[in-house]
């Protein structure tokens, strides 16, 4: 940067940063290059790309440490925005199918490695086409946004919500078996009914499926959802091979 960046650090930040550097030096674990986030005296966060060099005497004893840092806050911010655009549905703000497949791949690998269950909810908004035909596409978009807000409010911290297409949504529930997933789905169905049924005439049908090795969990949750549709809608059905 051409300037000393240490003087811009908040005192408490410098104390923590210096302590971490010292510990890594003692363990000989200090990387030559790393990314670090720090707080400035004015309270702003900066992201630095740091290159470190250990200064030594001829005998090999360390005499000091040189750290050259480049402020890459703007670059990292642009990367985050690009990731947001790539993985987010523009209308609802939920994650899109591209990110859904990525997360399912991660959860599948984790499940098969650690024997950790995960489940999916396949959610379809009942009578959405009729609502669109009667009230128009703009009203339909507003309804999708309203539903997405309700969906997000029902998620646990570890859950993920995706717009799968049109009026179809998928919720990924890590570390969750079939029984608990059913409870989450029932809570979501009731909440949607309470908030959207009276004013919009809208309910949801939800299919639940727990991942099983070698099986397509999306397809199974989809089958369960269509069974809920056939059984009067506004229902939750769990996938069964029977």
Coordinates of N, CA and C in Angstrom, one line a residue:
X1 N 0.8 -1.2 0.0 CA 0.0 0.0 0.0 C 0.9 1.3 0.0
X2 N 2.2 1.1 0.3 CA 3.0 2.2 0.3 C 3.0 2.9 1.6
X3 N 2.2 2.5 2.6 CA 2.1 3.1 3.9 C 2.0 2.0 5.0
X4 N 2.4 2.4 6.2 CA 2.2 1.5 7.3 C 0.8 1.4 7.7
X5 N 0.2 0.1 7.6 CA -1.2 -0.1 7.9 C -1.4 -0.3 9.4
X6 N -0.4 -0.6 10.1 CA -0.5 -0.9 11.6 C -1.1 0.2 12.3
X7 N -0.7 1.5 12.0 CA -1.2 2.6 12.7 C -2.7 2.8 12.6
X8 N -3.3 2.2 11.5 CA -4.7 2.4 11.3 C -5.6 1.4 12.1
X9 N -4.9 0.4 12.7 CA -5.7 -0.7 13.4 C -6.2 -0.2 14.7
X10 N -7.4 -0.7 15.1 CA -7.9 -0.4 16.5 C -6.9 -1.1 17.4
X11 N -6.6 -0.5 18.6 CA -5.6 -1.0 19.5 C -5.9 -2.5 19.9
X12 N -7.2 -2.8 20.2 CA -7.5 -4.1 20.6 C -7.4 -5.1 19.5
X13 N -7.6 -4.7 18.2 CA -7.4 -5.5 17.1 C -5.9 -5.8 16.9
X14 N -5.1 -4.8 17.1 CA -3.6 -5.0 17.0 C -3.1 -6.0 18.0
X15 N -3.7 -6.0 19.3 CA -3.3 -6.9 20.3 C -3.6 -8.3 20.0
X16 N -4.8 -8.5 19.4 CA -5.2 -9.9 19.0 C -4.4 -10.4 17.8
X17 N -4.2 -9.5 16.8 CA -3.5 -9.9 15.6 C -2.0 -10.2 16.0
X18 N -1.4 -9.3 16.8 CA 0.0 -9.6 17.2 C 0.2 -10.9 17.9
X19 N -0.8 -11.2 18.8 CA -0.7 -12.4 19.6 C -0.8 -13.6 18.7
X20 N -1.7 -13.6 17.7 CA -1.9 -14.7 16.8 C -0.6 -14.9 16.0
X21 N 0.0 -13.8 15.5 CA 1.2 -13.9 14.7 C 2.3 -14.6 15.6
X22 N 2.4 -14.2 16.8 CA 3.5 -14.7 17.7 C 3.3 -16.2 17.9
X23 N 2.0 -16.6 18.2 CA 1.8 -18.0 18.4 C 2.1 -18.9 17.2
X24 N 1.8 -18.3 16.0 CA 2.1 -19.1 14.7 C 3.6 -19.1 14.5
X25 N 4.3 -18.1 14.9 CA 5.7 -18.1 14.7 C 6.4 -19.1 15.6
X26 N 5.9 -19.2 16.8 CA 6.4 -20.2 17.8 C 6.2 -21.6 17.3
X27 N 5.1 -21.9 16.7 CA 4.8 -23.2 16.2 C 5.3 -23.5 14.8
X28 N 5.9 -22.4 14.2 CA 6.4 -22.5 12.8 C 5.2 -22.8 11.9
X29 N 4.1 -22.2 12.1 CA 2.9 -22.4 11.3 C 2.5 -21.2 10.5
X30 N 3.3 -20.1 10.5 CA 3.0 -18.9 9.8 C 3.1 -19.1 8.3
X31 N 2.0 -19.0 7.6 CA 2.0 -19.1 6.1 C 2.7 -17.9 5.5
X32 N 3.3 -18.1 4.3 CA 3.9 -17.0 3.6 C 2.9 -16.0 3.1
X33 N 1.7 -16.5 2.8 CA 0.6 -15.6 2.3 C -0.7 -16.1 2.8
X34 N -1.5 -15.1 3.2 CA -2.8 -15.4 3.8 C -3.7 -14.1 3.7
X35 N -5.0 -14.4 3.8 CA -6.0 -13.3 3.8 C -6.5 -13.1 5.2
X36 N -6.5 -11.8 5.6 CA -6.9 -11.5 7.0 C -7.9 -10.3 7.0
X37 N -8.9 -10.4 7.9 CA -9.9 -9.3 8.1 C -9.6 -8.6 9.4
X38 N -9.5 -7.2 9.3 CA -9.1 -6.4 10.5 C -10.0 -5.2 10.6
X39 N -10.2 -4.7 11.8 CA -10.9 -3.5 12.1 C -10.0 -2.3 12.2
X40 N -10.4 -1.2 11.6 CA -9.6 0.0 11.6 C -10.1 0.8 12.9
X41 N -9.3 1.9 13.2 CA -9.7 2.7 14.3 C -11.0 3.4 14.1
X42 N -11.4 3.6 12.8 CA -12.7 4.3 12.6 C -13.9 3.3 12.6
X43 N -13.6 2.0 12.9 CA -14.6 1.0 13.0 C -14.9 0.3 11.7
X44 N -14.3 0.7 10.6 CA -14.6 0.0 9.3 C -13.8 -1.3 9.2
X45 N -14.3 -2.3 8.5 CA -13.6 -3.5 8.3 C -12.8 -3.5 7.0
X46 N -11.6 -4.0 7.0 CA -10.8 -4.1 5.8 C -10.3 -5.5 5.7
X47 N -10.2 -5.9 4.4 CA -9.6 -7.2 4.1 C -8.3 -7.1 3.5
X48 N -7.3 -7.7 4.1 CA -5.9 -7.6 3.6 C -5.3 -8.9 3.1
X49 N -4.6 -8.8 2.0 CA -3.8 -9.9 1.5 C -2.4 -9.7 2.0
X50 N -1.9 -10.6 2.9 CA -0.6 -10.4 3.6 C 0.4 -11.4 3.1
X51 N 1.6 -10.9 2.9 CA 2.8 -11.7 2.6 C 3.8 -11.5 3.7
X52 N 4.2 -12.5 4.3 CA 5.1 -12.4 5.5 C 6.5 -13.0 5.1
X53 N 7.5 -12.4 5.7 CA 8.9 -12.8 5.5 C 9.6 -12.8 6.8
X54 N 10.2 -13.9 7.2 CA 11.0 -14.0 8.5 C 12.4 -13.5 8.2
X55 N 12.9 -12.5 8.9 CA 14.2 -12.0 8.8 C 15.1 -12.8 9.7
X56 N 16.3 -13.3 9.2 CA 17.2 -14.1 10.0 C 18.6 -13.7 9.8
X57 N 19.4 -14.0 10.9 CA 20.8 -13.8 10.8 C 21.5 -14.9 10.0
X58 N 22.8 -14.8 9.8 CA 23.5 -15.8 9.1 C 23.4 -17.2 9.8
X59 N 23.3 -17.2 11.1 CA 23.2 -18.4 11.9 C 21.8 -19.0 11.9
X60 N 20.9 -18.3 11.3 CA 19.6 -18.8 11.2 C 18.6 -18.3 12.3
X61 N 19.1 -17.5 13.2 CA 18.3 -17.0 14.3 C 17.4 -15.9 13.7
X62 N 16.1 -15.9 14.2 CA 15.2 -14.9 13.7 C 15.5 -13.5 14.3
X63 N 15.5 -12.5 13.5 CA 15.8 -11.1 14.0 C 14.5 -10.2 13.8
X64 N 13.6 -10.7 13.1 CA 12.4 -9.9 12.9 C 11.4 -10.5 11.9
X65 N 10.3 -9.8 11.6 CA 9.3 -10.2 10.7 C 8.8 -9.1 9.9
X66 N 8.8 -9.3 8.6 CA 8.4 -8.3 7.6 C 7.0 -8.8 7.1
X67 N 6.0 -7.9 7.2 CA 4.7 -8.2 6.6 C 4.3 -7.1 5.7
X68 N 4.0 -7.5 4.4 CA 3.6 -6.6 3.4 C 2.1 -6.9 3.1
X69 N 1.3 -5.9 3.3 CA -0.2 -6.1 3.2 C -0.8 -5.2 2.1
X70 N -1.7 -5.8 1.3 CA -2.4 -5.1 0.3 C -3.9 -5.1 0.6
X71 N -4.5 -3.9 0.6 CA -5.9 -3.8 0.9 C -6.7 -4.3 -0.3
X72 N -7.4 -5.4 -0.1 CA -8.2 -6.0 -1.2 C -9.7 -6.0 -0.9
X73 N -10.1 -5.1 0.0 CA -11.5 -5.0 0.4 C -12.4 -4.9 -0.8
X74 N -12.1 -4.0 -1.7 CA -12.9 -3.8 -2.9 C -13.0 -5.0 -3.7
X75 N -11.9 -5.7 -3.9 CA -11.9 -6.9 -4.7 C -12.8 -8.0 -4.1
X76 N -12.6 -8.2 -2.8 CA -13.4 -9.2 -2.1 C -14.9 -8.9 -2.1
X77 N -15.2 -7.6 -2.0 CA -16.6 -7.2 -2.0 C -17.2 -7.5 -3.4
X78 N -16.4 -7.2 -4.5 CA -16.9 -7.5 -5.8 C -17.1 -9.0 -6.0
X79 N -16.2 -9.8 -5.4 CA -16.3 -11.3 -5.5 C -17.6 -11.8 -4.8
X80 N -17.9 -11.2 -3.6 CA -19.1 -11.6 -2.9 C -20.3 -11.2 -3.6
X81 N -20.3 -10.0 -4.3 CA -21.5 -9.6 -5.0 C -21.7 -10.5 -6.3
X82 N -20.6 -10.9 -6.9 CA -20.7 -11.8 -8.0 C -21.2 -13.2 -7.6
X83 N -20.8 -13.7 -6.4 CA -21.3 -15.0 -5.9 C -22.8 -14.8 -5.6
X84 N -23.2 -13.7 -5.1 CA -24.6 -13.5 -4.8 C -25.4 -13.5 -6.0
X85 N -24.9 -12.9 -7.1 CA -25.7 -12.8 -8.4 C -25.7 -14.2 -9.0
X86 N -24.7 -15.0 -8.9 CA -24.6 -16.3 -9.4 C -25.6 -17.3 -8.7
X87 N -25.7 -17.2 -7.4 CA -26.4 -18.2 -6.6 C -27.7 -17.7 -6.1
X88 N -28.2 -16.5 -6.4 CA -29.4 -16.0 -5.8 C -30.5 -15.8 -6.9
X89 N -31.8 -16.1 -6.6 CA -32.9 -15.9 -7.4 C -33.2 -14.4 -7.3
X90 N -33.3 -13.7 -8.5 CA -33.5 -12.3 -8.5 C -34.8 -11.8 -7.9
X91 N -35.9 -12.6 -8.0 CA -37.2 -12.1 -7.6 C -37.4 -12.3 -6.1
X92 N -37.0 -13.4 -5.6 CA -37.3 -13.8 -4.2 C -36.2 -13.5 -3.2
X93 N -35.0 -13.4 -3.7 CA -33.8 -13.3 -2.9 C -33.4 -14.6 -2.3
X94 N -34.1 -15.7 -2.6 CA -33.7 -17.0 -2.1 C -32.5 -17.5 -3.0
X95 N -31.9 -18.6 -2.5 CA -30.9 -19.2 -3.4 C -31.6 -19.9 -4.6
X96 N -30.8 -20.1 -5.6 CA -31.3 -20.7 -6.9 C -30.9 -22.1 -7.0
X97 N -31.3 -22.7 -8.1 CA -31.1 -24.2 -8.3 C -29.6 -24.5 -8.5
X98 N -28.8 -23.5 -9.0 CA -27.4 -23.7 -9.2 C -26.8 -24.0 -7.8
X99 N -27.2 -23.2 -6.8 CA -26.6 -23.3 -5.5 C -27.3 -24.6 -4.8
X100 N -28.5 -24.9 -5.1 CA -29.2 -26.1 -4.5 C -28.4 -27.3 -4.8
X101 N -28.0 -27.5 -6.1 CA -27.3 -28.7 -6.5 C -25.9 -28.7 -5.8
X102 N -25.3 -27.6 -5.6 CA -24.0 -27.5 -5.0 C -24.1 -27.9 -3.5
X103 N -25.2 -27.4 -2.8 CA -25.4 -27.8 -1.4 C -25.8 -29.2 -1.2
X104 N -26.6 -29.8 -2.1 CA -27.0 -31.2 -2.0 C -25.7 -32.1 -2.2
X105 N -24.9 -31.7 -3.1 CA -23.7 -32.5 -3.3 C -22.8 -32.5 -2.0
X106 N -22.7 -31.3 -1.4 CA -21.9 -31.2 -0.2 C -22.6 -32.0 0.9
X107 N -23.9 -31.9 1.1 CA -24.6 -32.7 2.1 C -24.6 -34.2 1.9
X108 N -24.6 -34.6 0.6 CA -24.6 -36.0 0.3 C -23.2 -36.6 0.7
X109 N -22.2 -35.9 0.3 CA -20.8 -36.3 0.7 C -20.6 -36.4 2.2
X110 N -21.1 -35.4 2.9 CA -21.1 -35.4 4.4 C -21.9 -36.5 5.0
X111 N -23.1 -36.7 4.4 CA -23.9 -37.8 5.0 C -23.3 -39.1 4.8
X112 N -22.7 -39.4 3.7 CA -22.2 -40.7 3.4 C -20.8 -40.9 4.2
X113 N -20.2 -39.8 4.5 CA -18.9 -39.9 5.2 C -19.1 -40.0 6.7
X114 N -20.1 -39.2 7.2 CA -20.3 -39.1 8.7 C -21.6 -39.8 9.1
X115 N -22.3 -40.4 8.2 CA -23.6 -41.1 8.5 C -24.6 -40.1 9.2
X116 N -24.5 -38.8 8.7 CA -25.3 -37.7 9.2 C -26.5 -37.6 8.3
X117 N -27.8 -37.7 8.7 CA -28.9 -37.6 7.9 C -29.2 -36.1 7.4
X118 N -29.8 -36.0 6.3 CA -30.4 -34.7 5.9 C -31.7 -35.0 5.1
X119 N -32.5 -34.0 5.1 CA -33.8 -34.1 4.4 C -34.2 -32.9 3.6
X120 N -35.1 -33.1 2.7 CA -35.6 -32.0 1.8 C -37.1 -31.9 2.0
X121 N -37.5 -30.6 1.9 CA -39.0 -30.3 1.7 C -39.2 -29.8 0.3
X122 N -40.1 -30.4 -0.4 CA -40.4 -29.9 -1.7 C -41.8 -29.2 -1.6
X123 N -41.8 -27.8 -1.8 CA -42.9 -27.0 -1.4 C -43.5 -26.4 -2.7
X124 N -44.8 -26.6 -2.9 CA -45.5 -26.1 -4.1 C -46.7 -25.2 -3.6
X125 N -46.8 -24.0 -4.1 CA -47.9 -23.1 -3.8 C -49.2 -23.5 -4.5
X126 N -50.2 -23.9 -3.7 CA -51.4 -24.3 -4.3 C -52.2 -23.2 -5.0
X127 N -52.8 -23.5 -6.1 CA -53.7 -22.6 -6.8 C -52.9 -21.3 -7.3
X128 N -51.6 -21.4 -7.5 CA -50.9 -20.2 -7.9 C -51.3 -19.8 -9.3
X129 N -51.4 -20.7 -10.2 CA -51.8 -20.4 -11.6 C -53.1 -19.6 -11.6
X130 N -54.1 -20.1 -10.8 CA -55.4 -19.4 -10.8 C -55.2 -18.0 -10.3
X131 N -54.4 -17.8 -9.2 CA -54.1 -16.5 -8.7 C -53.5 -15.6 -9.7
X132 N -52.5 -16.1 -10.5 CA -51.9 -15.3 -11.5 C -52.9 -14.9 -12.6
X133 N -53.7 -15.9 -13.0 CA -54.7 -15.6 -14.1 C -55.7 -14.5 -13.7
X134 N -56.1 -14.5 -12.4 CA -57.1 -13.6 -12.0 C -56.5 -12.2 -11.7
X135 N -55.3 -12.2 -11.0 CA -54.8 -10.9 -10.5 C -53.6 -10.4 -11.3
X136 N -53.1 -11.2 -12.2 CA -52.0 -10.7 -13.1 C -50.6 -11.1 -12.5
X137 N -49.6 -11.0 -13.4 CA -48.3 -11.5 -13.1 C -47.6 -10.7 -12.0
X138 N -47.9 -9.4 -12.0 CA -47.2 -8.5 -11.0 C -47.7 -9.0 -9.6
X139 N -49.0 -9.2 -9.5 CA -49.5 -9.7 -8.2 C -49.0 -11.1 -7.8
X140 N -48.7 -11.9 -8.9 CA -48.1 -13.2 -8.7 C -46.7 -13.1 -8.1
X141 N -46.0 -12.1 -8.7 CA -44.6 -11.9 -8.2 C -44.6 -11.4 -6.8
X142 N -45.5 -10.5 -6.5 CA -45.6 -10.0 -5.1 C -45.9 -11.2 -4.1
X143 N -46.8 -12.1 -4.6 CA -47.1 -13.2 -3.7 C -45.9 -14.1 -3.5
X144 N -45.2 -14.4 -4.5 CA -43.9 -15.2 -4.4 C -43.0 -14.5 -3.4
X145 N -42.9 -13.2 -3.5 CA -42.0 -12.5 -2.5 C -42.5 -12.6 -1.1
X146 N -43.8 -12.5 -0.9 CA -44.4 -12.6 0.4 C -44.2 -14.0 0.9
X147 N -44.4 -15.0 0.1 CA -44.2 -16.4 0.5 C -42.8 -16.6 0.9
X148 N -41.8 -16.1 0.2 CA -40.4 -16.3 0.4 C -40.0 -15.7 1.8
X149 N -40.7 -14.5 2.1 CA -40.4 -13.9 3.4 C -40.9 -14.8 4.6
X150 N -42.1 -15.4 4.4 CA -42.6 -16.4 5.4 C -41.7 -17.6 5.5
X151 N -41.3 -18.1 4.3 CA -40.4 -19.3 4.3 C -39.1 -19.0 5.1
X152 N -38.5 -17.9 4.8 CA -37.2 -17.5 5.5 C -37.4 -17.4 7.0
X153 N -38.6 -16.8 7.4 CA -38.8 -16.6 8.8 C -39.0 -18.0 9.6
X154 N -39.3 -19.0 8.8 CA -39.5 -20.3 9.5 C -38.3 -21.2 9.5
X155 N -37.2 -20.8 8.9 CA -36.0 -21.6 8.8 C -35.2 -21.5 10.1
X156 N -34.6 -22.7 10.4 CA -33.7 -22.7 11.5 C -32.4 -22.2 11.0
X157 N -31.4 -21.9 11.8 CA -30.2 -21.2 11.4 C -29.4 -22.1 10.4
X158 N -29.5 -23.4 10.5 CA -28.7 -24.3 9.7 C -29.4 -24.7 8.4
X159 N -30.7 -24.2 8.2 CA -31.4 -24.6 7.0 C -31.2 -23.7 5.8
X160 N -31.5 -24.2 4.6 CA -31.3 -23.5 3.4 C -32.6 -23.5 2.5
X161 N -33.0 -22.4 2.0 CA -34.2 -22.3 1.2 C -33.8 -21.9 -0.3
X162 N -34.5 -22.5 -1.2 CA -34.2 -22.3 -2.7 C -35.5 -22.2 -3.4
X163 N -35.4 -21.3 -4.4 CA -36.5 -21.3 -5.4 C -36.2 -22.3 -6.5
X164 N -37.0 -23.3 -6.7 CA -36.7 -24.3 -7.6 C -37.2 -24.0 -9.0
X165 N -38.2 -23.1 -9.1 CA -38.7 -22.8 -10.4 C -40.2 -22.4 -10.3
X166 N -40.6 -21.3 -10.9 CA -42.1 -21.0 -10.8 C -42.5 -20.8 -9.4
X167 N -43.5 -21.6 -9.0 CA -44.0 -21.5 -7.6 C -43.6 -22.7 -6.8
X168 N -42.5 -23.3 -7.2 CA -41.9 -24.5 -6.5 C -40.6 -24.1 -5.7
X169 N -40.5 -24.6 -4.5 CA -39.4 -24.2 -3.6 C -38.9 -25.5 -2.9
X170 N -37.6 -25.5 -2.6 CA -37.0 -26.6 -1.9 C -36.3 -26.0 -0.6
X171 N -36.5 -26.8 0.5 CA -35.8 -26.4 1.7 C -34.9 -27.6 2.1
X172 N -33.6 -27.3 2.3 CA -32.6 -28.3 2.6 C -32.4 -28.2 4.1
X173 N -32.6 -29.4 4.8 CA -32.5 -29.5 6.2 C -31.4 -30.4 6.7
X174 N -30.2 -29.8 6.9 CA -29.0 -30.6 7.3 C -29.2 -31.2 8.7
X175 N -28.6 -32.3 8.9 CA -28.6 -33.0 10.2 C -30.0 -33.2 10.7
X176 N -30.9 -33.5 9.8 CA -32.3 -33.7 10.1 C -32.9 -35.0 9.5
X177 N -33.5 -35.8 10.3 CA -34.1 -37.0 9.9 C -35.5 -36.7 9.4
X178 N -36.2 -37.8 8.9 CA -37.5 -37.7 8.3 C -38.5 -37.2 9.3
X179 N -38.5 -37.6 10.6 CA -39.5 -37.2 11.5 C -39.4 -35.7 11.9
X180 N -38.2 -35.3 12.1 CA -38.1 -33.8 12.4 C -38.4 -33.0 11.2
X181 N -38.0 -33.5 10.0 CA -38.3 -32.7 8.8 C -39.9 -32.6 8.6
X182 N -40.6 -33.6 9.0 CA -42.1 -33.6 8.9 C -42.6 -32.5 9.8
X183 N -42.0 -32.4 11.0 CA -42.5 -31.4 12.0 C -42.2 -30.0 11.4
X184 N -41.0 -29.8 10.8 CA -40.7 -28.5 10.2 C -41.7 -28.2 9.1
X185 N -42.0 -29.2 8.3 CA -43.0 -29.0 7.1 C -44.4 -28.6 7.6
X186 N -44.8 -29.3 8.7 CA -46.2 -29.0 9.2 C -46.2 -27.6 9.8
X187 N -45.2 -27.2 10.4 CA -45.1 -25.8 10.9 C -45.2 -24.8 9.8
X188 N -44.5 -25.0 8.7 CA -44.5 -24.1 7.6 C -45.9 -24.1 6.9
X189 N -46.5 -25.3 6.8 CA -47.8 -25.3 6.1 C -48.8 -24.5 6.9
X190 N -48.8 -24.7 8.2 CA -49.7 -24.0 9.1 C -49.5 -22.5 9.1
X191 N -48.2 -22.1 9.0 CA -47.9 -20.6 9.0 C -48.4 -20.0 7.7
X192 N -48.1 -20.7 6.6 CA -48.6 -20.1 5.3 C -50.1 -20.0 5.3
X193 N -50.8 -21.0 5.8 CA -52.2 -21.0 5.8 C -52.8 -19.8 6.6
X194 N -52.1 -19.6 7.8 CA -52.6 -18.5 8.6 C -52.3 -17.1 8.0
X195 N -51.2 -17.0 7.3 CA -50.9 -15.7 6.7 C -51.4 -15.4 5.3
X196 N -51.6 -16.4 4.5 CA -51.9 -16.2 3.1 C -53.3 -16.8 2.7
X197 N -53.9 -17.6 3.5 CA -55.1 -18.3 3.0 C -56.3 -17.3 3.0
X198 N -56.4 -16.4 4.0 CA -57.6 -15.5 4.1 C -57.5 -14.5 3.0
X199 N -56.4 -13.8 2.9 CA -56.3 -12.7 2.0 C -56.0 -13.1 0.5
X200 N -55.3 -14.2 0.4 CA -54.9 -14.6 -1.0 C -55.5 -15.9 -1.5
X201 N -56.1 -16.7 -0.6 CA -56.7 -18.0 -0.9 C -55.6 -19.0 -1.2
X202 N -54.4 -18.8 -0.6 CA -53.2 -19.6 -0.9 C -52.8 -20.5 0.2
X203 N -52.5 -21.7 -0.1 CA -51.9 -22.7 0.8 C -50.7 -23.4 0.1
X204 N -50.1 -24.3 0.8 CA -49.0 -25.0 0.2 C -49.1 -26.5 0.4
X205 N -48.6 -27.3 -0.6 CA -48.5 -28.7 -0.4 C -47.0 -29.0 -0.3
X206 N -46.6 -29.9 0.6 CA -45.2 -30.1 0.9 C -44.9 -31.6 0.9
X207 N -43.9 -32.0 0.2 CA -43.4 -33.4 0.2 C -42.1 -33.4 1.0
X208 N -41.9 -34.5 1.8 CA -40.8 -34.6 2.7 C -40.0 -35.9 2.3
X209 N -38.7 -35.8 2.2 CA -37.9 -37.0 1.9 C -36.6 -36.9 2.6
X210 N -36.1 -38.0 3.2 CA -34.8 -38.1 3.8 C -33.9 -38.7 2.8
X211 N -32.6 -38.2 2.7 CA -31.7 -38.7 1.8 C -31.3 -40.2 2.1
X212 N -31.3 -41.0 1.1 CA -30.9 -42.4 1.2 C -29.9 -42.6 0.1
X213 N -28.7 -43.3 0.5 CA -27.7 -43.5 -0.5 C -28.2 -44.1 -1.8
X214 N -27.8 -43.6 -2.9 CA -28.1 -44.1 -4.2 C -29.5 -43.7 -4.7
X215 N -30.2 -42.9 -3.9 CA -31.5 -42.4 -4.3 C -31.5 -40.9 -4.6
X216 N -32.4 -40.5 -5.5 CA -32.6 -39.1 -5.9 C -33.5 -38.4 -4.9
X217 N -33.0 -37.7 -3.9 CA -33.8 -37.1 -2.8 C -34.8 -36.1 -3.3
X218 N -34.4 -35.3 -4.4 CA -35.3 -34.3 -5.0 C -36.5 -35.0 -5.6
X219 N -36.2 -36.1 -6.4 CA -37.3 -36.8 -7.0 C -38.2 -37.4 -6.0
X220 N -37.7 -38.0 -4.9 CA -38.5 -38.6 -3.9 C -39.4 -37.5 -3.2
X221 N -38.8 -36.4 -2.9 CA -39.6 -35.3 -2.2 C -40.6 -34.8 -3.2
X222 N -40.3 -34.7 -4.5 CA -41.3 -34.3 -5.5 C -42.5 -35.3 -5.6
X223 N -42.2 -36.6 -5.5 CA -43.3 -37.5 -5.5 C -44.2 -37.4 -4.3
X224 N -43.6 -37.1 -3.2 CA -44.4 -36.9 -2.0 C -45.2 -35.7 -2.1
X225 N -44.7 -34.6 -2.7 CA -45.4 -33.4 -2.8 C -46.6 -33.6 -3.8
X226 N -46.5 -34.4 -4.8 CA -47.6 -34.6 -5.7 C -48.7 -35.5 -5.1
X227 N -48.2 -36.3 -4.2 CA -49.2 -37.1 -3.4 C -50.1 -36.2 -2.5
X228 N -49.4 -35.2 -1.9 CA -50.1 -34.2 -1.1 C -51.1 -33.4 -2.0
X229 N -50.7 -33.1 -3.2 CA -51.6 -32.4 -4.2 C -52.8 -33.2 -4.4
X230 N -52.6 -34.5 -4.6 CA -53.8 -35.4 -5.0 C -54.7 -35.6 -3.8
X231 N -54.2 -35.4 -2.6 CA -55.0 -35.6 -1.4 C -55.5 -34.3 -0.9
X232 N -56.1 -33.5 -1.7 CA -56.9 -32.3 -1.3 C -56.0 -31.1 -1.2
X233 N -54.7 -31.2 -1.4 CA -53.8 -30.0 -1.2 C -53.7 -29.6 0.2
X234 N -52.9 -28.5 0.5 CA -52.7 -28.0 1.8 C -52.4 -29.1 2.8
X235 N -51.4 -30.0 2.4 CA -51.1 -31.2 3.2 C -49.6 -31.3 3.2
X236 N -49.1 -32.2 4.1 CA -47.7 -32.6 4.1 C -47.7 -34.1 4.0
X237 N -46.9 -34.6 3.0 CA -46.8 -36.1 2.8 C -45.3 -36.4 2.9
X238 N -45.0 -37.6 3.5 CA -43.6 -38.1 3.5 C -43.5 -39.2 2.5
X239 N -42.3 -39.2 1.8 CA -42.1 -40.1 0.7 C -42.1 -41.5 1.3
X240 N -42.8 -42.4 0.5 CA -42.8 -43.8 0.9 C -42.7 -44.6 -0.4
X241 N -41.9 -45.7 -0.4 CA -41.7 -46.5 -1.6 C -42.8 -47.5 -1.7
X242 N -43.7 -47.6 -0.8 CA -44.9 -48.5 -0.9 C -45.8 -48.1 -1.9

